[in-house]
Coordinates of C-alpha atoms and ligand atoms in Angstrom, one line a residue:
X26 CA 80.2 7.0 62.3
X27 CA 76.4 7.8 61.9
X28 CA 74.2 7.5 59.3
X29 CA 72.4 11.1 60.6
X30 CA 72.9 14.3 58.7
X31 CA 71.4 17.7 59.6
X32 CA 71.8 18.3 55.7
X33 CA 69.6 16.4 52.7
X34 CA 71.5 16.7 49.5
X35 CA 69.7 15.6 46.5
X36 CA 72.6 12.9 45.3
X37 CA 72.6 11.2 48.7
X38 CA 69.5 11.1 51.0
X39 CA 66.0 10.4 50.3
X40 CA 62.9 13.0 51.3
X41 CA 62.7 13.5 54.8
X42 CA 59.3 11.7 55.5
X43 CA 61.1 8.8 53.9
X44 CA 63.9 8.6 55.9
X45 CA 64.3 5.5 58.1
X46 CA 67.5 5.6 60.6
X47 CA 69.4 3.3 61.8
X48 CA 67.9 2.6 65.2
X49 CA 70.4 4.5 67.6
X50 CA 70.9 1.0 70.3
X51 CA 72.4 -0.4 66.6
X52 CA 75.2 2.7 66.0
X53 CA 78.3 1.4 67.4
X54 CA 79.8 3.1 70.8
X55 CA 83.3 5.0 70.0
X56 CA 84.7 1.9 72.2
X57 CA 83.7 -0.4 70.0
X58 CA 85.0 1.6 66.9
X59 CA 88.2 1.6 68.4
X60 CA 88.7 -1.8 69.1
X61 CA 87.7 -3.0 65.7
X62 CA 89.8 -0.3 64.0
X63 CA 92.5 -1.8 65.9
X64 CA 91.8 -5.0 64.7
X65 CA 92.1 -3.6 61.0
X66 CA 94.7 -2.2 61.8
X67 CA 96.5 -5.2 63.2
X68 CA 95.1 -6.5 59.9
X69 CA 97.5 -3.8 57.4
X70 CA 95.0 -0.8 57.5
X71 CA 97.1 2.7 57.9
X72 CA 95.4 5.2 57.1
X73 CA 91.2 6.0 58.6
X74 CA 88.9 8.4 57.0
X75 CA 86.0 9.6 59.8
X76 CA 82.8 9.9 57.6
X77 CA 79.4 9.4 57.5
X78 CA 75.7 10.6 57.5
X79 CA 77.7 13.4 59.3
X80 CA 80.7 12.5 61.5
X81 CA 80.4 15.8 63.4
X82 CA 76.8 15.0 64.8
X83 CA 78.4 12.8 66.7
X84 CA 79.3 14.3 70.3
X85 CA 83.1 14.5 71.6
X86 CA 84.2 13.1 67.6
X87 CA 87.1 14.9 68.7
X88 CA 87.8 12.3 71.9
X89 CA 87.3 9.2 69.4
X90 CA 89.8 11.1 66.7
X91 CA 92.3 11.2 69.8
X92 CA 91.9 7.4 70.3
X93 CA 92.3 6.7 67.0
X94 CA 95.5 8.4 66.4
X95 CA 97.2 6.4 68.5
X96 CA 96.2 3.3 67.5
X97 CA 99.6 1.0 66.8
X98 CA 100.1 1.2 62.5
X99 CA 97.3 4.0 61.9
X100 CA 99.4 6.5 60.1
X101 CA 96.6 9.2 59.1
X102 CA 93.3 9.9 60.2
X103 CA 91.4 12.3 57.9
X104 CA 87.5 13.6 58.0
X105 CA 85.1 14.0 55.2
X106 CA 82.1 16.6 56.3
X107 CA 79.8 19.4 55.0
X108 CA 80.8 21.8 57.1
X109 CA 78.3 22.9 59.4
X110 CA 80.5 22.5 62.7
X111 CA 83.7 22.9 61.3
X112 CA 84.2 25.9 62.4
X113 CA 83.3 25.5 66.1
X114 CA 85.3 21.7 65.6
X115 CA 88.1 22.5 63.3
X116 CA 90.5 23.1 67.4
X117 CA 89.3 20.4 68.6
X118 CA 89.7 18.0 65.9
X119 CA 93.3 19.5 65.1
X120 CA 95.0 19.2 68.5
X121 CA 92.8 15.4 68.9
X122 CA 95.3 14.8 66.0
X123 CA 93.4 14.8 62.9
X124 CA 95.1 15.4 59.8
X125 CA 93.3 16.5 57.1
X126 CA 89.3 17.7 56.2
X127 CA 87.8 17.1 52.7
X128 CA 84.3 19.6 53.0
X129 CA 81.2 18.6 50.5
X130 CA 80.5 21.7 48.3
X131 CA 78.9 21.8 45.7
X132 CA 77.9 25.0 45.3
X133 CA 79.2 28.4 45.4
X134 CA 75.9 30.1 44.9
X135 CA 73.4 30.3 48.2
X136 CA 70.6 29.6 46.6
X137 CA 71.4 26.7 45.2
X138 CA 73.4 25.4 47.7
X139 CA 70.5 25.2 50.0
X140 CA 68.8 23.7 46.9
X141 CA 71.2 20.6 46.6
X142 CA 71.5 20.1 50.3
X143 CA 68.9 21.2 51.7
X144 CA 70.4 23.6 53.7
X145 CA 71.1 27.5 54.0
X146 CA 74.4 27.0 55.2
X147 CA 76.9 28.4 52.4
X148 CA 78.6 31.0 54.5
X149 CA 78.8 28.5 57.3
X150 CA 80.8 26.3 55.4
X151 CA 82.7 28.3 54.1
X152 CA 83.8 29.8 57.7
X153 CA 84.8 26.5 58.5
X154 CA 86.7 26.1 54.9
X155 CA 88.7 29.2 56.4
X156 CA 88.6 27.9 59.8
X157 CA 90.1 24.4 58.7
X158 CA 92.9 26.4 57.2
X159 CA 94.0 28.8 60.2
X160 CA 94.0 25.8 62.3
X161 CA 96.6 23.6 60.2
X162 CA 94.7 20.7 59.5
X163 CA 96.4 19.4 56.1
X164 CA 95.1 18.6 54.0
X165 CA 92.0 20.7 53.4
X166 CA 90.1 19.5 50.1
X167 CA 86.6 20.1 48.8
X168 CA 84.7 17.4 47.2
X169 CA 81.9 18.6 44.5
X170 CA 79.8 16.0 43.1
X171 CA 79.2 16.7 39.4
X172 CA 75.2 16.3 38.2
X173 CA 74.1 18.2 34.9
X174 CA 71.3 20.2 35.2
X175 CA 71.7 20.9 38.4
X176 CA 75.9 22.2 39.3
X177 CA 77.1 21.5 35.9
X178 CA 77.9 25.2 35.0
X179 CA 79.7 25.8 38.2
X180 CA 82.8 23.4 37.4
X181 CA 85.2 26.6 36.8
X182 CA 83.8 28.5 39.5
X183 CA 84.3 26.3 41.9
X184 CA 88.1 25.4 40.7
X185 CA 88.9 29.3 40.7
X186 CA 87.5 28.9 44.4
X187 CA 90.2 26.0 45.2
X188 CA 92.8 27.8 43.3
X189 CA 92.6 30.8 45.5
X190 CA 93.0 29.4 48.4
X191 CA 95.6 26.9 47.4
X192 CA 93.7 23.8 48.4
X193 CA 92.4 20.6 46.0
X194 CA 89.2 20.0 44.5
X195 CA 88.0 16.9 43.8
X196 CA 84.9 16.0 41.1
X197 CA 83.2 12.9 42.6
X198 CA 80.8 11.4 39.3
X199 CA 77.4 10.8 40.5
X200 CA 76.8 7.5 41.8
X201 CA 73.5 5.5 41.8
X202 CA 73.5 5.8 45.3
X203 CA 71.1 8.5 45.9
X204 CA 68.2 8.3 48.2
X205 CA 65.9 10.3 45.8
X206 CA 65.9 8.4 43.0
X207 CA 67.2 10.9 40.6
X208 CA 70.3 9.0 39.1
X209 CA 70.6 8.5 35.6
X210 CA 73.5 8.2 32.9
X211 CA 72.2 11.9 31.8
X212 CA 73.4 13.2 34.7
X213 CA 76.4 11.9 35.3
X214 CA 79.5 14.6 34.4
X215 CA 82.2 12.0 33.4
X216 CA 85.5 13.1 34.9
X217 CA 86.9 13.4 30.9
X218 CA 84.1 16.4 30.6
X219 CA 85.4 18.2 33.7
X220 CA 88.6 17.7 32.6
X221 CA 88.2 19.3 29.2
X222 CA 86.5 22.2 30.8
X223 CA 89.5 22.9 33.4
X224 CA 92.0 22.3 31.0
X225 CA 90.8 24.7 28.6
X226 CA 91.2 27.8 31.4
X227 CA 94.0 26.2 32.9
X228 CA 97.4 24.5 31.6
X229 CA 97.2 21.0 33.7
X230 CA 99.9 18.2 33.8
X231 CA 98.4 14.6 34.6
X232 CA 100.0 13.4 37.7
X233 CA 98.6 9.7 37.7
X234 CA 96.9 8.2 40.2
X235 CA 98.6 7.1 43.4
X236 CA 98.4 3.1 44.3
X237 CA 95.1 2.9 46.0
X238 CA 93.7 6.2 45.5
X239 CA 90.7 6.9 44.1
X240 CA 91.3 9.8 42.3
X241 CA 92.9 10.4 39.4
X242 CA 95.5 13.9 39.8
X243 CA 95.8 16.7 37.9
X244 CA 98.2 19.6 38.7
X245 CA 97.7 23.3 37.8
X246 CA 100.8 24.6 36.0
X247 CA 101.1 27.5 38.3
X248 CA 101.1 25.7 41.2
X249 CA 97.9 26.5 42.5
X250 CA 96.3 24.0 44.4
X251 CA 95.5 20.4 42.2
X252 CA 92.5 18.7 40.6
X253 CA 91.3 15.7 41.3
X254 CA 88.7 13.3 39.1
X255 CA 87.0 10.3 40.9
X256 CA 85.4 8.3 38.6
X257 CA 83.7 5.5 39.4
X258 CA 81.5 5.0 36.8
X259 CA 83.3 6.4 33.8
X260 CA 86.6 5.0 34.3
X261 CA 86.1 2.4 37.4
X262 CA 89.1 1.8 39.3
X263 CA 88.1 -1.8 40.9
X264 CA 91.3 -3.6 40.4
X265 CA 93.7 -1.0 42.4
X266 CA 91.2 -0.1 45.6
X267 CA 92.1 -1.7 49.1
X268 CA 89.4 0.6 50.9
X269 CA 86.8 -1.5 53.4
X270 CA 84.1 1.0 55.2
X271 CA 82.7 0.4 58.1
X272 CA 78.8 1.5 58.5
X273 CA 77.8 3.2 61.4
X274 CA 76.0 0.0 62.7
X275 CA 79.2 -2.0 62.6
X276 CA 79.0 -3.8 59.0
X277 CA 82.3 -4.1 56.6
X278 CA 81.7 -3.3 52.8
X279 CA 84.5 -4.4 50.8
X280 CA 83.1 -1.9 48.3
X281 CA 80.8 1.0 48.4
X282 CA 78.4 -1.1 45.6
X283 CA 78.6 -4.2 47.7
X284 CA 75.6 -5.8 48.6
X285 CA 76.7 -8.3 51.1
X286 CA 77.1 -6.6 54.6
X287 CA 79.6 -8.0 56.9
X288 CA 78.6 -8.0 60.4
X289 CA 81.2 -7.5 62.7
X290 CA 78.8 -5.5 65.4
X291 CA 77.0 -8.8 65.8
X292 CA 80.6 -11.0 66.7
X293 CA 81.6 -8.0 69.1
X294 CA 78.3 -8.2 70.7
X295 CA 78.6 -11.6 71.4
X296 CA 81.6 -11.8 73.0
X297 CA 83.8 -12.5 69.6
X298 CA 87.4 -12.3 70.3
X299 CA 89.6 -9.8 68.3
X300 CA 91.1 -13.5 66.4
X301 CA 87.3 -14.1 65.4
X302 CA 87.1 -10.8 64.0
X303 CA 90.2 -10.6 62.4
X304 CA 89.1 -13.7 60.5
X305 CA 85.9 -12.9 59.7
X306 CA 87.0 -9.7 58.2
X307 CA 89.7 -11.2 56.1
X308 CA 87.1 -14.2 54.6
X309 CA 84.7 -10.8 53.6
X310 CA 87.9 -9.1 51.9
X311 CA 88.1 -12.2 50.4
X312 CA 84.7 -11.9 49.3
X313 CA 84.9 -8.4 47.3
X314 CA 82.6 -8.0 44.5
X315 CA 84.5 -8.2 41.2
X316 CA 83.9 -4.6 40.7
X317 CA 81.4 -2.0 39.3
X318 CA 83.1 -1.5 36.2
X319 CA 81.8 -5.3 35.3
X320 CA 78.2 -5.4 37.3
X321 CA 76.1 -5.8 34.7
X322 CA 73.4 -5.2 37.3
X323 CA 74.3 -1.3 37.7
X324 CA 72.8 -0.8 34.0
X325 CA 70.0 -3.4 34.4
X326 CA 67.8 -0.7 37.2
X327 CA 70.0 -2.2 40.4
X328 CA 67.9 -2.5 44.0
X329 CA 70.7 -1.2 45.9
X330 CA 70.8 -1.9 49.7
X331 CA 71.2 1.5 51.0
X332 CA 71.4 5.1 50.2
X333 CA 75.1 7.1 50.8
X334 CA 74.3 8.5 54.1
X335 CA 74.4 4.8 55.5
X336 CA 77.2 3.6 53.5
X337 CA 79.5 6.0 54.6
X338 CA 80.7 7.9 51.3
Ligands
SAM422 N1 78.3 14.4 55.5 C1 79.6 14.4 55.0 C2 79.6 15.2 53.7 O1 78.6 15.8 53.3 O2 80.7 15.3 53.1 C3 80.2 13.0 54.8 C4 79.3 12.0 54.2 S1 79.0 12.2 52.4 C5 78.1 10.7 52.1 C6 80.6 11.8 51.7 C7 80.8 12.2 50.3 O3 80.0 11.4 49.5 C8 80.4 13.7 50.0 O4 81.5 14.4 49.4 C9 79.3 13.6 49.1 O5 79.2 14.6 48.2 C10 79.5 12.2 48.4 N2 78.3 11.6 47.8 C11 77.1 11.4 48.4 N3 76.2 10.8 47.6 C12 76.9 10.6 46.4 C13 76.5 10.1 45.2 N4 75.3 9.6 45.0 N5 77.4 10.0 44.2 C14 78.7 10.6 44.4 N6 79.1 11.1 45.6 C15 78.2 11.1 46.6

């Protein structure tokens, strides 16, 4: 959607003098989004997750959401943000037919909120936590991304937060995708840690996980709300996933480690036909890396090709 974000969390973006955007004339237009998503979805893809850098920088998201929707075969379009317009946005994105928000926090604590993202802006999200709510969009989740020494200590806190309001949390293990530099094994909370923690408050039945999800379910006894563990680097889940992103400048990952980058911006520019892309899209699923659970490179110091906020996490 964009690889800009108003916020600079430690486990994603580099310092800001290091920053290098995508030049804007390379960010694809919401027409050009739209026809390519309907070329994926002639393709078997159902179900769109709006992400980014941070989706709601863009202007009218709302009016590309709408478009979306209605694309023939797209059964779900959900949006993955931190927060900071939700609020003002949550309407908007609602009646334009989104389904669900999943809102990055990773915090509970102001201080060190702003700390990890670089932003004062824990009440804010939080309005827009409770605005997502009043609104209806469904699902509402919150994403924290484990790191020791830095959030480590907050695990329960943050699951008593979810609990409350009925709503799921979801651990995301820290990937070597950071702009800073900062990754190592040290800091990785393995989902099997979190899960000891929570489970020692909490009774917790395993629920699996679903065919194509990426995280693995856990349901609180009482009912409240459920727990969910992504762990790609403890316990990879290569052979099940069926996700492809597209980056803001119009290339297809196959995977969010993959280091070839499919340009489809370049065959829409020049006058491609959707059967061109449609092809060239299938030959790069073709082309998936085996999977990070067997890249011997993510041990060896990997070079990777760009930081989250351009992926699209
Ligand atoms: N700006 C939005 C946000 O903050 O949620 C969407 C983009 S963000 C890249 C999507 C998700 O990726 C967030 O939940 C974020 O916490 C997660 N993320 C970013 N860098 C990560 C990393 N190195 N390892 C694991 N998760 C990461």
């Amino acid at each position: 959607m964009t690889d800009r974000c108003n916020f600079a969390c430690l486990f994603c973006m580099p310092e800001k003098d290091k920053i290098s955007w995508i030049p804007q004339e390379e960010i694809l237009e919401f027409e050009e989004i739209e026809r390519i998503t309907r070329v994926l979805a002639s393709l078997g893809i159902e179900k769109v997750r709006v992400t980014g850098g941070e989706p709601l920088l863009r202007r009218d998201i709302e009016g590309l959401v709408g478009k979306v929707t209605k694309i023939k075969g797209i059964h779900s379009v959900d949006m993955t943000t931190n927060g900071w317009f939700l609020e003002s946005k949550a309407r908007a994105l609602r009646e334009a037919g989104l389904r669900g928000v999943t809102v990055s926090l990773h915090s509970l604590r102001r201080d060190r909120f702003s700390a990890i993202s670089g932003a004062d802006a824990l009440p804010r999200v939080l309005r827009g936590i409770e605005k997502a709510l009043e609104v209806g969009l469904s699902p509402v989740k919150v994403n924290s991304v484990a790191i020791r020494g830095y959030n480590d200590d907050e695990i329960l806190d943050l699951v008593g937060y979810a609990r409350d309001r009925r709503i799921s949390i979801r651990f995301i293990e820290f990937m070597p995708l950071d702009g800073l530099g900062i990754w190592n094994t040290g800091r990785v909370m393995s989902g099997k840690e979190i899960l000891g923690a929570v489970s020692e408050k909490y009774p917790i039945d395993a629920k699996g996980r679903g065919s194509g999800e990426t995280s693995s379910l856990w349901k609180f006894e009482d009912g409240k709300g459920d727990l969910g563990l992504i762990t790609p680097m403890s316990d990879p889940f290569c052979d099940d996933c069926d996700r492809v992103r597209l980056t803001a400048d119009g290339k297809l990952l196959s995977c969010l480690f993959d280091t070839e980058y499919h340009d489809l911006g370049h065959i829409i520019r020049n006058g491609g036909s959707d059967e061109k892309l449609a092809k060239f899209i299938l030959d790069a699923v073709w082309k998936k890396p085996e999977g990070v659970g067997y890249m011997p490179w993510i041990k060896d110091g990997w070079e990777k090709p760009r930081n989250m906020n351009a992926i699209g996490g």
